[in-house]
mmCIF file with all atom_site columns, C-alpha atoms in Angstrom:
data_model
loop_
_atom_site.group_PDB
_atom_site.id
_atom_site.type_symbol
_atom_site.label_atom_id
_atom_site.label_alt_id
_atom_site.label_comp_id
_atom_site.label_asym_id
_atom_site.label_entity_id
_atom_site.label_seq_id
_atom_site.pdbx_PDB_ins_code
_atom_site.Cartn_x
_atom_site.Cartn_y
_atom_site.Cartn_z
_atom_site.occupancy
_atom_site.B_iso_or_equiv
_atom_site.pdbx_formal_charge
_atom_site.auth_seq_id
_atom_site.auth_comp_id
_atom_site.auth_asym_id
_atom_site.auth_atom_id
_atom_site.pdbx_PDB_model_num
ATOM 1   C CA . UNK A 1 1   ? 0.000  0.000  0.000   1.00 60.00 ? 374 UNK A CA 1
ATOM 2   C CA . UNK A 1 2   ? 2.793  1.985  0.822   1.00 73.00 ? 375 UNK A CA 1
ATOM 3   C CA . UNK A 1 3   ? 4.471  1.614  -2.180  1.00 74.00 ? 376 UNK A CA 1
ATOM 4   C CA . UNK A 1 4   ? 1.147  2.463  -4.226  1.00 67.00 ? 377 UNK A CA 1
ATOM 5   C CA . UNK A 1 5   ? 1.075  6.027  -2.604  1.00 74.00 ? 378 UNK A CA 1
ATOM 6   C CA . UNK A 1 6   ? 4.619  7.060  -3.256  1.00 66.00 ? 379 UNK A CA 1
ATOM 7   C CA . UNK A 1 7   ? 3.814  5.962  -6.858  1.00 64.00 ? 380 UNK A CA 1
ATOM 8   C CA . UNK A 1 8   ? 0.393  8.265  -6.879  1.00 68.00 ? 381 UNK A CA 1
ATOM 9   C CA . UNK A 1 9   ? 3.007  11.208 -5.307  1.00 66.00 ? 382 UNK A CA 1
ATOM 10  C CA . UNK A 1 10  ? 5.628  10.667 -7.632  1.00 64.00 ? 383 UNK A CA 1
ATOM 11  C CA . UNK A 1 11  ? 3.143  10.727 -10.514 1.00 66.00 ? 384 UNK A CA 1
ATOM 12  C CA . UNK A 1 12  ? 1.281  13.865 -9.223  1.00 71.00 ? 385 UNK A CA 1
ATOM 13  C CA . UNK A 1 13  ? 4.565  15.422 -8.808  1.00 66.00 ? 386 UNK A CA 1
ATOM 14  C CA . UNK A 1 14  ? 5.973  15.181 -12.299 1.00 61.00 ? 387 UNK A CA 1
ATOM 15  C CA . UNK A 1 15  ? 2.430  16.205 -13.595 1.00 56.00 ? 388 UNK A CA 1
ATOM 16  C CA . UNK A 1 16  ? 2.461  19.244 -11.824 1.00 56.00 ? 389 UNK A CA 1
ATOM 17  C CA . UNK A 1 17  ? 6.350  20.367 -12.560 1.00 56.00 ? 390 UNK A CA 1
ATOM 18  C CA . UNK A 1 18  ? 5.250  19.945 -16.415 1.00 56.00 ? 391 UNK A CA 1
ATOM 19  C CA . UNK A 1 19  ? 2.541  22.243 -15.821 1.00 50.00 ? 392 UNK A CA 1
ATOM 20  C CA . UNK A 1 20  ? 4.046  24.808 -13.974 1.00 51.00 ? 393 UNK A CA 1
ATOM 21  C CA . UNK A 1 21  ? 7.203  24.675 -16.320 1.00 48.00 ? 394 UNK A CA 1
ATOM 22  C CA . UNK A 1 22  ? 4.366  24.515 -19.415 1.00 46.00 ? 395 UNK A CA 1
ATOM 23  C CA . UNK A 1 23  ? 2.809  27.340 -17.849 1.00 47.00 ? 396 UNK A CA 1
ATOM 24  C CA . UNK A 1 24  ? 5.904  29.518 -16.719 1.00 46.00 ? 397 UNK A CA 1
ATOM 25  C CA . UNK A 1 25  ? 5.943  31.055 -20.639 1.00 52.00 ? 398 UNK A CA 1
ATOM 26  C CA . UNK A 1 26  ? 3.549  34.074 -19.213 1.00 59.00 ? 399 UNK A CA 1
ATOM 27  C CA . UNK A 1 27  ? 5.334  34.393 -16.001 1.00 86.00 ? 400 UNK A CA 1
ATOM 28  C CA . UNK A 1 28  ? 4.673  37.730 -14.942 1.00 89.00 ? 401 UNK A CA 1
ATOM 29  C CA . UNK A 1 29  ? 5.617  39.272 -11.279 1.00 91.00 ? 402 UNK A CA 1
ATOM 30  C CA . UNK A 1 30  ? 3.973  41.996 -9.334  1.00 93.00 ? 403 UNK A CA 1
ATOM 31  C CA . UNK A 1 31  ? 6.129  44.225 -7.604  1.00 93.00 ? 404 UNK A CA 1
ATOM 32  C CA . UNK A 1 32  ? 5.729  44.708 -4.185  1.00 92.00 ? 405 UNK A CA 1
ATOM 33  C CA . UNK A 1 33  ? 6.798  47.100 -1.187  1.00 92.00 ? 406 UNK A CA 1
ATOM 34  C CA . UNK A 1 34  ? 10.569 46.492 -0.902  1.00 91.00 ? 407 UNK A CA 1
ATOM 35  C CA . UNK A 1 35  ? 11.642 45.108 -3.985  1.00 92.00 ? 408 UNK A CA 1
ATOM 36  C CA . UNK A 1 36  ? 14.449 45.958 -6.187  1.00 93.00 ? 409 UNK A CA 1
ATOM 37  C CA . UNK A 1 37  ? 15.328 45.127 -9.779  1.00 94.00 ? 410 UNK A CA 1
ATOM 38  C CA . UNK A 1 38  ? 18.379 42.904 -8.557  1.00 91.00 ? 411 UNK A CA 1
ATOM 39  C CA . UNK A 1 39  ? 16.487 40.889 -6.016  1.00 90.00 ? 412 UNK A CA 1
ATOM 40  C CA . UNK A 1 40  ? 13.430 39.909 -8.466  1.00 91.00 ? 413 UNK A CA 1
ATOM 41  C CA . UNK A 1 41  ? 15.926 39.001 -10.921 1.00 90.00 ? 414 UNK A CA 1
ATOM 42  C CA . UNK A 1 42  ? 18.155 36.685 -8.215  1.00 88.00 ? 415 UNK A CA 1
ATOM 43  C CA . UNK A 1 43  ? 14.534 35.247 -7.115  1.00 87.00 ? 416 UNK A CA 1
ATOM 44  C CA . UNK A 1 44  ? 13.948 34.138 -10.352 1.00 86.00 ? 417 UNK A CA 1
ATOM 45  C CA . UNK A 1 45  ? 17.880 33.425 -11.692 1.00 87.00 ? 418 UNK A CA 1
ATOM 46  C CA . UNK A 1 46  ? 17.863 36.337 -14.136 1.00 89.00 ? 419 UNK A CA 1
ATOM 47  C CA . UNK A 1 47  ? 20.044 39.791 -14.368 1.00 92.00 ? 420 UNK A CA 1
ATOM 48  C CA . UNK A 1 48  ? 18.553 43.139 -13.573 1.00 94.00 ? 421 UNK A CA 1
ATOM 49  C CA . UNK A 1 49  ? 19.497 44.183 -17.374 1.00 94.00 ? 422 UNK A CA 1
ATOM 50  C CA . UNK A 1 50  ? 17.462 41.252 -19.037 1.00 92.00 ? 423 UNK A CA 1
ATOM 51  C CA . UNK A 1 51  ? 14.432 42.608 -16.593 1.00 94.00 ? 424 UNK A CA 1
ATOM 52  C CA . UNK A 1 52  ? 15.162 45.620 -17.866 1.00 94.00 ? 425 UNK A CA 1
ATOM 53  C CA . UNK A 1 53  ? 15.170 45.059 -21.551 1.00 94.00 ? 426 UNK A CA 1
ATOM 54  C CA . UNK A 1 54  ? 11.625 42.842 -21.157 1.00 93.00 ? 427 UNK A CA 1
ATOM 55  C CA . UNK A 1 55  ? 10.253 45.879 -19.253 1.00 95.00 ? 428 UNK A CA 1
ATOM 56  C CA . UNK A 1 56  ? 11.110 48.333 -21.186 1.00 95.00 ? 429 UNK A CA 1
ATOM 57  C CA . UNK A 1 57  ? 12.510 50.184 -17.984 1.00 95.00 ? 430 UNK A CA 1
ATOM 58  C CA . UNK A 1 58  ? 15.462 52.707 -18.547 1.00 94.00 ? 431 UNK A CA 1
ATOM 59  C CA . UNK A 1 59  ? 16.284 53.309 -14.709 1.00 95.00 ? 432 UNK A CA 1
ATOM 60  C CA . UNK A 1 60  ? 16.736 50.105 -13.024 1.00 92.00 ? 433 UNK A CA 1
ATOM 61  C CA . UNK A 1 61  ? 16.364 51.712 -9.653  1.00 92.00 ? 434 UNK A CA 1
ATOM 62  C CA . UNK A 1 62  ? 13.047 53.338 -10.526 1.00 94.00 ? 435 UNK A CA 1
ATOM 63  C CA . UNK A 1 63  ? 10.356 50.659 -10.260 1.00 95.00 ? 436 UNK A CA 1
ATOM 64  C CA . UNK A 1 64  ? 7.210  51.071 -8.264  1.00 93.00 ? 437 UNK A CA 1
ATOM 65  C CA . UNK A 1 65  ? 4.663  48.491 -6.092  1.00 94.00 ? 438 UNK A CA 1
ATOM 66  C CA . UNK A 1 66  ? 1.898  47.185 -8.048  1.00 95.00 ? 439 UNK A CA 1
ATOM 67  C CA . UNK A 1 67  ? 3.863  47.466 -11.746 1.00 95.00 ? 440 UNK A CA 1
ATOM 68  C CA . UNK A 1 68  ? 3.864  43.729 -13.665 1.00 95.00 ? 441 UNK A CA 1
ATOM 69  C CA . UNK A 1 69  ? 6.948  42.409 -14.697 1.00 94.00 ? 442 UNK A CA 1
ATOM 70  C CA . UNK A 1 70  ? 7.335  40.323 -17.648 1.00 93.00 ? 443 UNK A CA 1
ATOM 71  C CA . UNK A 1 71  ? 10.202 37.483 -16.579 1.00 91.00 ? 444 UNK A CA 1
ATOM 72  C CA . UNK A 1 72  ? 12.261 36.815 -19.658 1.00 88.00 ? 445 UNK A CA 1
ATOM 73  C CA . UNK A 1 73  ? 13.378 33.316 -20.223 1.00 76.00 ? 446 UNK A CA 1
ATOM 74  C CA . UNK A 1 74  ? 10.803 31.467 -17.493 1.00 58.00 ? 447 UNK A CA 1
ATOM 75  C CA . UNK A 1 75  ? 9.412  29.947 -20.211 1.00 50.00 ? 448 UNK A CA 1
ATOM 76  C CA . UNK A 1 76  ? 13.250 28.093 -21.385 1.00 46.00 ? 449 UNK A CA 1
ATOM 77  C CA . UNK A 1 77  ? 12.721 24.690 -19.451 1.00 42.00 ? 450 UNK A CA 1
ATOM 78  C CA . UNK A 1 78  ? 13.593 25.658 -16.253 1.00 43.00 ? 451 UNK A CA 1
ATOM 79  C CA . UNK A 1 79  ? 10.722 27.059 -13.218 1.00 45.00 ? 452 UNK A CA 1
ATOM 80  C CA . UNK A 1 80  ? 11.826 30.064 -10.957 1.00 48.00 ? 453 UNK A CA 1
ATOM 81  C CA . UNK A 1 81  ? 11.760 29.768 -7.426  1.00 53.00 ? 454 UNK A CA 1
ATOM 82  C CA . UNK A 1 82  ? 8.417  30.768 -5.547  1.00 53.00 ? 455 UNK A CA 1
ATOM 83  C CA . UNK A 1 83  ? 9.195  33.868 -3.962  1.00 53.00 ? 456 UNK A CA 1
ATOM 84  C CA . UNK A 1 84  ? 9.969  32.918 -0.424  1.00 55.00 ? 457 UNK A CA 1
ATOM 85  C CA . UNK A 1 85  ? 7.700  34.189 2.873   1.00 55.00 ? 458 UNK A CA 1
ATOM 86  C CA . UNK A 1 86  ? 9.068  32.171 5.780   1.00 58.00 ? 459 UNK A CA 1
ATOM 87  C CA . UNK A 1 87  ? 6.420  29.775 5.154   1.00 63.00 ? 460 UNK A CA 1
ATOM 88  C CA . UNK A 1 88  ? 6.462  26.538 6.525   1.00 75.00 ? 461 UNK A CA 1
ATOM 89  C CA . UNK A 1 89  ? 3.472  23.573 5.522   1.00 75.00 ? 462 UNK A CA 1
ATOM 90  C CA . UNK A 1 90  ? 3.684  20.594 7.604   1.00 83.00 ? 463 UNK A CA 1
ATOM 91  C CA . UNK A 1 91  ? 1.676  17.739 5.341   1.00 84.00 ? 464 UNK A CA 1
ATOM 92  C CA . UNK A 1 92  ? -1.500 16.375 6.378   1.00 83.00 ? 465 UNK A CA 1
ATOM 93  C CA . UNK A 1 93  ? -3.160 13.234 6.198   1.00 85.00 ? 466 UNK A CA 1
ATOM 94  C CA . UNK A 1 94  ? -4.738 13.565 2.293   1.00 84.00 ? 467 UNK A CA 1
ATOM 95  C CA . UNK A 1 95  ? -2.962 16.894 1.500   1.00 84.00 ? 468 UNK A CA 1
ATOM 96  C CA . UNK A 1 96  ? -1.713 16.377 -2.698  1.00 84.00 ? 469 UNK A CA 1
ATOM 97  C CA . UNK A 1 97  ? 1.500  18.165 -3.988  1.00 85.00 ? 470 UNK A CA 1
ATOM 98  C CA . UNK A 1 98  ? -1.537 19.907 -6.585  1.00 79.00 ? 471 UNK A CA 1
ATOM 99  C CA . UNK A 1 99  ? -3.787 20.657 -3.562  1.00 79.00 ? 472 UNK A CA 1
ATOM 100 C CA . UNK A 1 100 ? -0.733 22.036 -1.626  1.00 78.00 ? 473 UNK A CA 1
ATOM 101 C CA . UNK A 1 101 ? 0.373  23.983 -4.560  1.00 74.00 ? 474 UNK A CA 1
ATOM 102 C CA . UNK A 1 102 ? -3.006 25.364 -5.217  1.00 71.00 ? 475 UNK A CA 1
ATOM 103 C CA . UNK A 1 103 ? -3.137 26.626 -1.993  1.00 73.00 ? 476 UNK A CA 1
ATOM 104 C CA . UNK A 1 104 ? 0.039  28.512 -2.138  1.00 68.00 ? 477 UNK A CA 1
ATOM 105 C CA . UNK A 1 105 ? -0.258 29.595 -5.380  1.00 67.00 ? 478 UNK A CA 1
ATOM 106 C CA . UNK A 1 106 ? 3.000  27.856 -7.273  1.00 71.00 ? 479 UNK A CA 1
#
């Protein structure tokens, strides 16, 4: 039995990295109160300069809560970190890597 549920996680797993990563072509970010240029593009392993370029911003250091970011290159096979909150999730009896993510949003 045991073996049956690691196969169901395993299999939701996978399913849900190939949608996120399928999905990650229209990754967009919303800037919020204390956020710079350089530390969106670390969270999601770009430079400020490609950020730049996608935005269409010509002072990096002028960027203001509530503008959308386009993130260039989430869409190239790999998935950018969730932007972190101190969050910690202890599993529950019938919690599901989609349910989970659904409920965090990633």
């Amino acid at each position: 039995m045991k073996r049956w549920r690691w196969l169901v996680l395993l299999a939701t797993y996978f399913w849900l990295l190939a949608f996120v990563t399928a999905a990650s072509a229209d990754t967009t970010y919303t800037v919020r109160p204390g956020d710079t240029l350089s530390a969106i593009a670390r969270t999601f392993g770009t430079t400020v300069q490609a950020l730049a370029e996608a935005n269409h911003i010509l002072n990096p250091d002028l960027i203001y809560v509530g503008q959308v970011l386009t993130i260039p290159g989430a869409g190239g096979g790999s998935t950018p970190p969730p932007p972190t909150s101190g969050a910690t999730y202890v599993v529950q009896p019938g919690d599901t890597l989609s349910r989970i993510a659904l409920r965090y949003g990633v």
